[in-house]
Amino acid sequence: MVIMIKWNGMPRSEEEVTNAESQACFWECFVSRAPSYINHNLCTLNDLANGTPCVQDSLAFGSVEDKVYLDTMISNTPIGGTITLPAPPTAINVELYADMPGNDDSKQKWNQMKRKAWNHGSLVDDGRIIIPIDKKTPKYQVESIRPGALPFHYNASTVPIGDHFPIDLGFCITIAKAQGRTLHRLILSLSEHPQPFLQFKWEQVYTALSRIRAREFLTLLLYMGNRNTLSYLSRLEKDPYTASYFAGFVPTNSTRPEGECYWNREAAARAAGFIT
């Protein structure tokens, strides 16, 4: 269970609270060998920064009893099942610079170079870099709690929630979570949503498509495989201030590569009407 502070609109009965707490935002998940990201600046000098990719490897516990409990649950839980720990582990052990399926030769060589240069220790001696990520002071984010479905009758509410560990699972993330990160492969669910207020905005589409280095790294996930569900994209418009920002990218007359340009602050401010 995550760390919470004041729950605004908290359900009144214990049964309703238990039902509300089954929503995903109340839980931190560990998935062995899952791609993940560090979401805090832990030690930027050692590449442990917000957005650093890693792979979840294992859990560390403060007592033998906790480890025995997990081992017992693993042996008794069907493949694909979920195990709920009675208390958080002391650390999540993650692998850095891991070779992932789909990595090209240049990425694998880069990973190998970084592993050889690493001199801060590892929990294993097989060439991999596995380090523990301990609990940190949580960074709270206000989460929206859905109203209860029958037979429950509690209303929608909000609660600031903080995770024990500064790690986000990376195999399925929202566009907001992906902002600022470079992804090696991307499967993007881009079809038009039936609810207008849940449709993508121009800025969200731009953020999603700019996470990858080349178009061949992108796969579109379309509803029923229907390309017509993308027709709404042609109707999207930039927010006026977003358009002003992009107006700041002006071509240069220097010897830089063709098509390359740099952002000009004055051009953007002039387009926004801040200066004349």
mmCIF file of C-alpha atoms in Angstrom:
data_model
loop_
_atom_site.group_PDB
_atom_site.id
_atom_site.type_symbol
_atom_site.label_atom_id
_atom_site.label_comp_id
_atom_site.label_asym_id
_atom_site.label_seq_id
_atom_site.Cartn_x
_atom_site.Cartn_y
_atom_site.Cartn_z
ATOM 1 C CA MET A 1 0.000 0.000 0.000
ATOM 2 C CA VAL A 2 1.243 3.476 -0.893
ATOM 3 C CA ILE A 3 1.656 6.403 1.524
ATOM 4 C CA MET A 4 -1.352 8.724 1.869
ATOM 5 C CA ILE A 5 -2.079 12.046 3.520
ATOM 6 C CA LYS A 6 -5.479 13.737 3.882
ATOM 7 C CA TRP A 7 -8.105 11.936 1.761
ATOM 8 C CA ASN A 8 -10.646 14.512 0.557
ATOM 9 C CA GLY A 9 -14.075 12.891 0.270
ATOM 10 C CA MET A 10 -12.966 9.623 1.877
ATOM 11 C CA PRO A 11 -15.725 6.963 1.883
ATOM 12 C CA ARG A 12 -17.505 6.705 5.218
ATOM 13 C CA SER A 13 -17.677 2.959 5.858
ATOM 14 C CA GLU A 14 -14.787 0.540 6.273
ATOM 15 C CA GLU A 15 -16.178 -1.663 3.501
ATOM 16 C CA GLU A 16 -16.292 1.268 1.076
ATOM 17 C CA VAL A 17 -12.744 2.324 1.959
ATOM 18 C CA THR A 18 -11.531 -1.232 1.315
ATOM 19 C CA ASN A 19 -13.312 -1.263 -2.038
ATOM 20 C CA ALA A 20 -11.870 2.128 -3.051
ATOM 21 C CA GLU A 21 -8.363 1.026 -2.059
ATOM 22 C CA SER A 22 -8.536 -1.775 -4.617
ATOM 23 C CA GLN A 23 -7.951 0.850 -7.344
ATOM 24 C CA ALA A 24 -4.506 0.682 -8.925
ATOM 25 C CA CYS A 25 -3.251 4.065 -7.687
ATOM 26 C CA PHE A 26 -3.170 2.747 -4.103
ATOM 27 C CA TRP A 27 -0.602 0.052 -4.876
ATOM 28 C CA GLU A 28 3.029 -0.209 -5.894
ATOM 29 C CA CYS A 29 3.833 -3.147 -8.115
ATOM 30 C CA PHE A 30 6.955 -5.236 -8.571
ATOM 31 C CA VAL A 31 7.187 -7.332 -11.748
ATOM 32 C CA SER A 32 10.325 -9.411 -12.116
ATOM 33 C CA ARG A 33 12.356 -8.471 -15.229
ATOM 34 C CA ALA A 34 9.937 -5.668 -16.136
ATOM 35 C CA PRO A 35 11.389 -2.529 -17.787
ATOM 36 C CA SER A 36 11.106 0.430 -15.415
ATOM 37 C CA TYR A 37 12.269 3.986 -14.803
ATOM 38 C CA ILE A 38 13.741 5.761 -11.805
ATOM 39 C CA ASN A 39 11.524 8.772 -11.098
ATOM 40 C CA HIS A 40 13.735 10.757 -8.667
ATOM 41 C CA ASN A 41 17.173 12.337 -8.996
ATOM 42 C CA LEU A 42 18.956 9.917 -6.647
ATOM 43 C CA CYS A 43 22.559 10.569 -7.741
ATOM 44 C CA THR A 44 22.896 12.292 -11.087
ATOM 45 C CA LEU A 45 26.699 11.899 -11.086
ATOM 46 C CA ASN A 46 26.156 8.125 -11.275
ATOM 47 C CA ASP A 47 23.332 8.257 -13.853
ATOM 48 C CA LEU A 48 20.694 7.595 -11.179
ATOM 49 C CA ALA A 49 18.411 10.398 -12.308
ATOM 50 C CA ASN A 50 14.757 10.945 -13.045
ATOM 51 C CA GLY A 51 14.006 8.999 -16.236
ATOM 52 C CA THR A 52 16.916 6.539 -15.968
ATOM 53 C CA PRO A 53 15.805 3.176 -17.422
ATOM 54 C CA CYS A 54 16.300 0.015 -15.403
ATOM 55 C CA VAL A 55 14.931 -3.523 -15.068
ATOM 56 C CA GLN A 56 13.282 -4.776 -11.894
ATOM 57 C CA ASP A 57 15.286 -7.773 -10.678
ATOM 58 C CA SER A 58 14.378 -8.800 -7.128
ATOM 59 C CA LEU A 59 13.209 -7.667 -3.686
ATOM 60 C CA ALA A 60 15.211 -7.228 -0.491
ATOM 61 C CA PHE A 61 13.727 -7.825 2.965
ATOM 62 C CA GLY A 62 14.695 -6.865 6.481
ATOM 63 C CA SER A 63 13.850 -10.255 7.991
ATOM 64 C CA VAL A 64 14.056 -13.929 7.095
ATOM 65 C CA GLU A 65 10.341 -14.298 7.842
ATOM 66 C CA ASP A 66 9.393 -11.802 5.115
ATOM 67 C CA LYS A 67 11.562 -13.630 2.567
ATOM 68 C CA VAL A 68 10.115 -17.013 3.558
ATOM 69 C CA TYR A 69 6.594 -15.578 3.218
ATOM 70 C CA LEU A 70 7.299 -14.410 -0.344
ATOM 71 C CA ASP A 71 8.899 -17.736 -1.339
ATOM 72 C CA THR A 72 5.903 -19.619 0.036
ATOM 73 C CA MET A 73 3.439 -17.390 -1.795
ATOM 74 C CA ILE A 74 5.361 -17.761 -5.063
ATOM 75 C CA SER A 75 5.193 -21.548 -4.838
ATOM 76 C CA ASN A 76 1.437 -21.439 -4.110
ATOM 77 C CA THR A 77 0.368 -18.711 -6.571
ATOM 78 C CA PRO A 78 -0.564 -19.615 -10.176
ATOM 79 C CA ILE A 79 1.492 -18.083 -12.981
ATOM 80 C CA GLY A 80 0.134 -14.615 -13.673
ATOM 81 C CA GLY A 81 -1.333 -14.276 -10.199
ATOM 82 C CA THR A 82 -0.802 -11.388 -7.806
ATOM 83 C CA ILE A 83 0.920 -11.591 -4.421
ATOM 84 C CA THR A 84 0.170 -8.937 -1.800
ATOM 85 C CA LEU A 85 2.935 -8.389 0.745
ATOM 86 C CA PRO A 86 1.920 -7.578 4.349
ATOM 87 C CA ALA A 87 4.585 -4.844 4.457
ATOM 88 C CA PRO A 88 6.841 -3.128 1.893
ATOM 89 C CA PRO A 89 10.289 -4.653 1.244
ATOM 90 C CA THR A 90 13.379 -2.751 2.339
ATOM 91 C CA ALA A 91 14.582 -2.273 -1.256
ATOM 92 C CA ILE A 92 13.883 -3.078 -4.886
ATOM 93 C CA ASN A 93 16.959 -4.415 -6.652
ATOM 94 C CA VAL A 94 17.216 -3.145 -10.225
ATOM 95 C CA GLU A 95 19.529 -3.863 -13.141
ATOM 96 C CA LEU A 96 21.181 -0.939 -14.894
ATOM 97 C CA TYR A 97 22.353 -0.895 -18.532
ATOM 98 C CA ALA A 98 20.480 -4.133 -19.257
ATOM 99 C CA ASP A 99 20.411 -5.491 -22.801
ATOM 100 C CA MET A 100 16.764 -5.540 -23.856
ATOM 101 C CA PRO A 101 15.068 -7.299 -26.787
ATOM 102 C CA GLY A 102 15.065 -4.985 -29.791
ATOM 103 C CA ASN A 103 18.249 -3.120 -28.858
ATOM 104 C CA ASP A 104 20.427 -2.433 -31.898
ATOM 105 C CA ASP A 105 24.192 -3.002 -31.968
ATOM 106 C CA SER A 106 25.009 0.580 -31.000
ATOM 107 C CA LYS A 107 22.768 0.399 -27.928
ATOM 108 C CA GLN A 108 24.258 -2.931 -26.830
ATOM 109 C CA LYS A 109 27.785 -1.551 -27.240
ATOM 110 C CA TRP A 110 26.799 1.512 -25.212
ATOM 111 C CA ASN A 111 25.374 -0.712 -22.440
ATOM 112 C CA GLN A 112 28.545 -2.806 -22.418
ATOM 113 C CA MET A 113 30.712 0.309 -22.166
ATOM 114 C CA LYS A 114 28.633 1.665 -19.252
ATOM 115 C CA ARG A 115 28.770 -1.671 -17.415
ATOM 116 C CA LYS A 116 32.546 -1.811 -17.735
ATOM 117 C CA ALA A 117 32.899 1.773 -16.520
ATOM 118 C CA TRP A 118 30.655 1.222 -13.473
ATOM 119 C CA ASN A 119 32.748 1.175 -10.289
ATOM 120 C CA HIS A 120 30.104 1.479 -7.591
ATOM 121 C CA GLY A 121 29.561 -2.202 -6.857
ATOM 122 C CA SER A 122 26.909 -4.739 -7.802
ATOM 123 C CA LEU A 123 24.905 -7.383 -5.965
ATOM 124 C CA VAL A 124 26.082 -10.012 -8.480
ATOM 125 C CA ASP A 125 29.439 -10.813 -10.078
ATOM 126 C CA ASP A 126 28.230 -12.117 -13.456
ATOM 127 C CA GLY A 127 28.835 -8.872 -15.365
ATOM 128 C CA ARG A 128 25.418 -7.360 -14.694
ATOM 129 C CA ILE A 129 24.983 -4.176 -12.654
ATOM 130 C CA ILE A 130 22.328 -4.793 -10.009
ATOM 131 C CA ILE A 131 21.893 -2.279 -7.205
ATOM 132 C CA PRO A 132 19.315 -1.765 -4.435
ATOM 133 C CA ILE A 133 16.929 1.175 -4.589
ATOM 134 C CA ASP A 134 15.898 1.993 -1.029
ATOM 135 C CA LYS A 135 12.817 3.793 0.224
ATOM 136 C CA LYS A 136 12.929 7.547 -0.254
ATOM 137 C CA THR A 137 10.941 10.508 0.987
ATOM 138 C CA PRO A 138 7.790 10.234 -1.135
ATOM 139 C CA LYS A 139 6.871 12.728 -3.831
ATOM 140 C CA TYR A 140 3.124 13.175 -3.461
ATOM 141 C CA GLN A 141 0.746 13.363 -6.389
ATOM 142 C CA VAL A 142 -2.987 13.999 -6.152
ATOM 143 C CA GLU A 143 -4.876 10.979 -7.490
ATOM 144 C CA SER A 144 -8.548 10.914 -8.506
ATOM 145 C CA ILE A 145 -10.539 8.074 -6.991
ATOM 146 C CA ARG A 146 -13.451 6.750 -9.044
ATOM 147 C CA PRO A 147 -16.897 6.607 -7.396
ATOM 148 C CA GLY A 148 -18.075 3.266 -6.118
ATOM 149 C CA ALA A 149 -20.083 0.904 -8.310
ATOM 150 C CA LEU A 150 -23.028 -1.030 -6.925
ATOM 151 C CA PRO A 151 -23.449 -2.208 -4.234
ATOM 152 C CA PHE A 152 -21.202 0.660 -3.028
ATOM 153 C CA HIS A 153 -22.375 4.271 -3.091
ATOM 154 C CA TYR A 154 -19.360 6.472 -2.290
ATOM 155 C CA ASN A 155 -18.606 9.537 -4.418
ATOM 156 C CA ALA A 156 -15.526 10.420 -6.442
ATOM 157 C CA SER A 157 -12.710 11.823 -4.300
ATOM 158 C CA THR A 158 -9.080 12.896 -4.366
ATOM 159 C CA VAL A 159 -6.111 11.921 -2.224
ATOM 160 C CA PRO A 160 -2.405 12.877 -2.308
ATOM 161 C CA ILE A 161 -0.447 9.634 -2.686
ATOM 162 C CA GLY A 162 3.291 8.946 -2.482
ATOM 163 C CA ASP A 163 5.178 5.780 -3.399
ATOM 164 C CA HIS A 164 7.647 4.049 -1.087
ATOM 165 C CA PHE A 165 10.138 3.527 -3.935
ATOM 166 C CA PRO A 166 11.156 5.982 -6.687
ATOM 167 C CA ILE A 167 10.489 3.508 -9.498
ATOM 168 C CA ASP A 168 7.815 3.444 -12.204
ATOM 169 C CA LEU A 169 6.977 0.380 -14.254
ATOM 170 C CA GLY A 170 7.780 1.145 -17.880
ATOM 171 C CA PHE A 171 6.040 -1.424 -20.068
ATOM 172 C CA CYS A 172 2.737 0.466 -19.939
ATOM 173 C CA ILE A 173 2.717 4.163 -19.049
ATOM 174 C CA THR A 174 0.654 7.239 -19.758
ATOM 175 C CA ILE A 175 1.877 10.017 -22.035
ATOM 176 C CA ALA A 176 2.364 12.247 -18.985
ATOM 177 C CA LYS A 177 4.631 9.625 -17.383
ATOM 178 C CA ALA A 178 6.599 9.234 -20.635
ATOM 179 C CA GLN A 179 7.331 12.955 -20.916
ATOM 180 C CA GLY A 180 11.055 13.661 -20.955
ATOM 181 C CA ARG A 181 12.037 10.047 -21.669
ATOM 182 C CA THR A 182 13.496 8.402 -24.758
ATOM 183 C CA LEU A 183 11.927 5.014 -25.494
ATOM 184 C CA HIS A 184 13.563 2.293 -27.576
ATOM 185 C CA ARG A 185 10.264 0.804 -28.747
ATOM 186 C CA LEU A 186 6.767 2.264 -28.505
ATOM 187 C CA ILE A 187 3.310 0.741 -28.977
ATOM 188 C CA LEU A 188 0.920 3.685 -28.989
ATOM 189 C CA SER A 189 -2.838 3.389 -28.497
ATOM 190 C CA LEU A 190 -3.902 6.361 -30.601
ATOM 191 C CA SER A 191 -7.483 5.629 -31.697
ATOM 192 C CA GLU A 192 -10.174 8.234 -31.062
ATOM 193 C CA HIS A 193 -11.825 7.864 -27.666
ATOM 194 C CA PRO A 194 -15.648 7.705 -27.662
ATOM 195 C CA GLN A 195 -15.745 10.305 -24.867
ATOM 196 C CA PRO A 196 -14.735 13.734 -26.291
ATOM 197 C CA PHE A 197 -13.190 14.966 -23.026
ATOM 198 C CA LEU A 198 -10.852 11.946 -23.015
ATOM 199 C CA GLN A 199 -9.543 12.436 -26.550
ATOM 200 C CA PHE A 200 -5.900 13.262 -27.111
ATOM 201 C CA LYS A 201 -4.892 16.884 -27.530
ATOM 202 C CA TRP A 202 -2.316 18.037 -30.094
ATOM 203 C CA GLU A 203 0.306 18.480 -27.380
ATOM 204 C CA GLN A 204 -0.227 14.923 -26.086
ATOM 205 C CA VAL A 205 0.166 13.445 -29.564
ATOM 206 C CA TYR A 206 3.352 15.455 -30.085
ATOM 207 C CA THR A 207 4.755 14.278 -26.738
ATOM 208 C CA ALA A 208 3.958 10.646 -27.531
ATOM 209 C CA LEU A 209 5.447 10.662 -31.033
ATOM 210 C CA SER A 210 8.613 12.465 -29.924
ATOM 211 C CA ARG A 211 9.585 9.737 -27.418
ATOM 212 C CA ILE A 212 11.320 7.635 -30.099
ATOM 213 C CA ARG A 213 14.334 8.305 -32.314
ATOM 214 C CA ALA A 214 12.978 6.863 -35.594
ATOM 215 C CA ARG A 215 9.593 5.956 -37.071
ATOM 216 C CA GLU A 216 10.461 2.260 -37.346
ATOM 217 C CA PHE A 217 10.459 2.098 -33.533
ATOM 218 C CA LEU A 218 6.730 2.975 -33.432
ATOM 219 C CA THR A 219 3.760 0.599 -33.659
ATOM 220 C CA LEU A 220 0.212 1.942 -33.614
ATOM 221 C CA LEU A 221 -2.436 0.044 -31.664
ATOM 222 C CA LEU A 222 -5.755 0.796 -33.387
ATOM 223 C CA TYR A 223 -9.240 -0.055 -32.183
ATOM 224 C CA MET A 224 -10.401 -3.107 -34.163
ATOM 225 C CA GLY A 225 -7.500 -2.412 -36.532
ATOM 226 C CA ASN A 226 -9.519 0.437 -38.054
ATOM 227 C CA ARG A 227 -7.395 3.267 -39.493
ATOM 228 C CA ASN A 228 -10.453 5.524 -39.627
ATOM 229 C CA THR A 229 -10.164 5.859 -35.834
ATOM 230 C CA LEU A 230 -7.188 8.153 -36.536
ATOM 231 C CA SER A 231 -9.170 10.665 -38.610
ATOM 232 C CA TYR A 232 -9.612 12.969 -35.602
ATOM 233 C CA LEU A 233 -5.884 13.752 -35.673
ATOM 234 C CA SER A 234 -6.354 16.018 -38.706
ATOM 235 C CA ARG A 235 -8.761 18.158 -36.644
ATOM 236 C CA LEU A 236 -6.429 18.739 -33.713
ATOM 237 C CA GLU A 237 -5.108 22.256 -33.198
ATOM 238 C CA LYS A 238 -2.238 23.555 -31.144
ATOM 239 C CA ASP A 239 -2.894 25.589 -28.057
ATOM 240 C CA PRO A 240 -2.105 29.222 -29.013
ATOM 241 C CA TYR A 241 0.841 29.351 -26.624
ATOM 242 C CA THR A 242 2.146 26.042 -27.967
ATOM 243 C CA ALA A 243 1.987 27.469 -31.481
ATOM 244 C CA SER A 244 3.917 30.506 -30.288
ATOM 245 C CA TYR A 245 6.573 28.262 -28.781
ATOM 246 C CA PHE A 246 7.074 26.402 -32.064
ATOM 247 C CA ALA A 247 7.262 29.722 -33.897
ATOM 248 C CA GLY A 248 10.559 30.150 -32.082
ATOM 249 C CA PHE A 249 12.179 27.399 -34.155
ATOM 250 C CA VAL A 250 13.613 29.331 -37.082
ATOM 251 C CA PRO A 251 15.965 28.041 -39.799
ATOM 252 C CA THR A 252 19.594 29.038 -39.509
ATOM 253 C CA ASN A 253 21.876 30.303 -42.238
ATOM 254 C CA SER A 254 24.956 28.606 -40.856
ATOM 255 C CA THR A 255 26.736 25.442 -42.009
ATOM 256 C CA ARG A 256 24.673 23.207 -39.704
ATOM 257 C CA PRO A 257 23.058 20.089 -41.237
ATOM 258 C CA GLU A 258 20.117 20.700 -43.553
ATOM 259 C CA GLY A 259 16.806 21.052 -41.723
ATOM 260 C CA GLU A 260 18.428 21.705 -38.341
ATOM 261 C CA CYS A 261 17.229 24.728 -36.422
ATOM 262 C CA TYR A 262 17.454 26.129 -32.934
ATOM 263 C CA TRP A 263 14.874 27.763 -30.711
ATOM 264 C CA ASN A 264 14.890 31.544 -30.748
ATOM 265 C CA ARG A 265 13.415 33.049 -27.587
ATOM 266 C CA GLU A 266 12.709 36.437 -29.104
ATOM 267 C CA ALA A 267 10.886 34.922 -32.100
ATOM 268 C CA ALA A 268 8.662 32.877 -29.761
ATOM 269 C CA ALA A 269 7.951 35.889 -27.502
ATOM 270 C CA ARG A 270 7.090 38.022 -30.533
ATOM 271 C CA ALA A 271 4.686 35.361 -31.852
ATOM 272 C CA ALA A 272 2.999 35.231 -28.434
ATOM 273 C CA GLY A 273 2.615 39.026 -28.366
ATOM 274 C CA PHE A 274 4.885 39.466 -25.344
ATOM 275 C CA ILE A 275 7.170 41.832 -27.275
ATOM 276 C CA THR A 276 6.808 43.855 -30.455
#
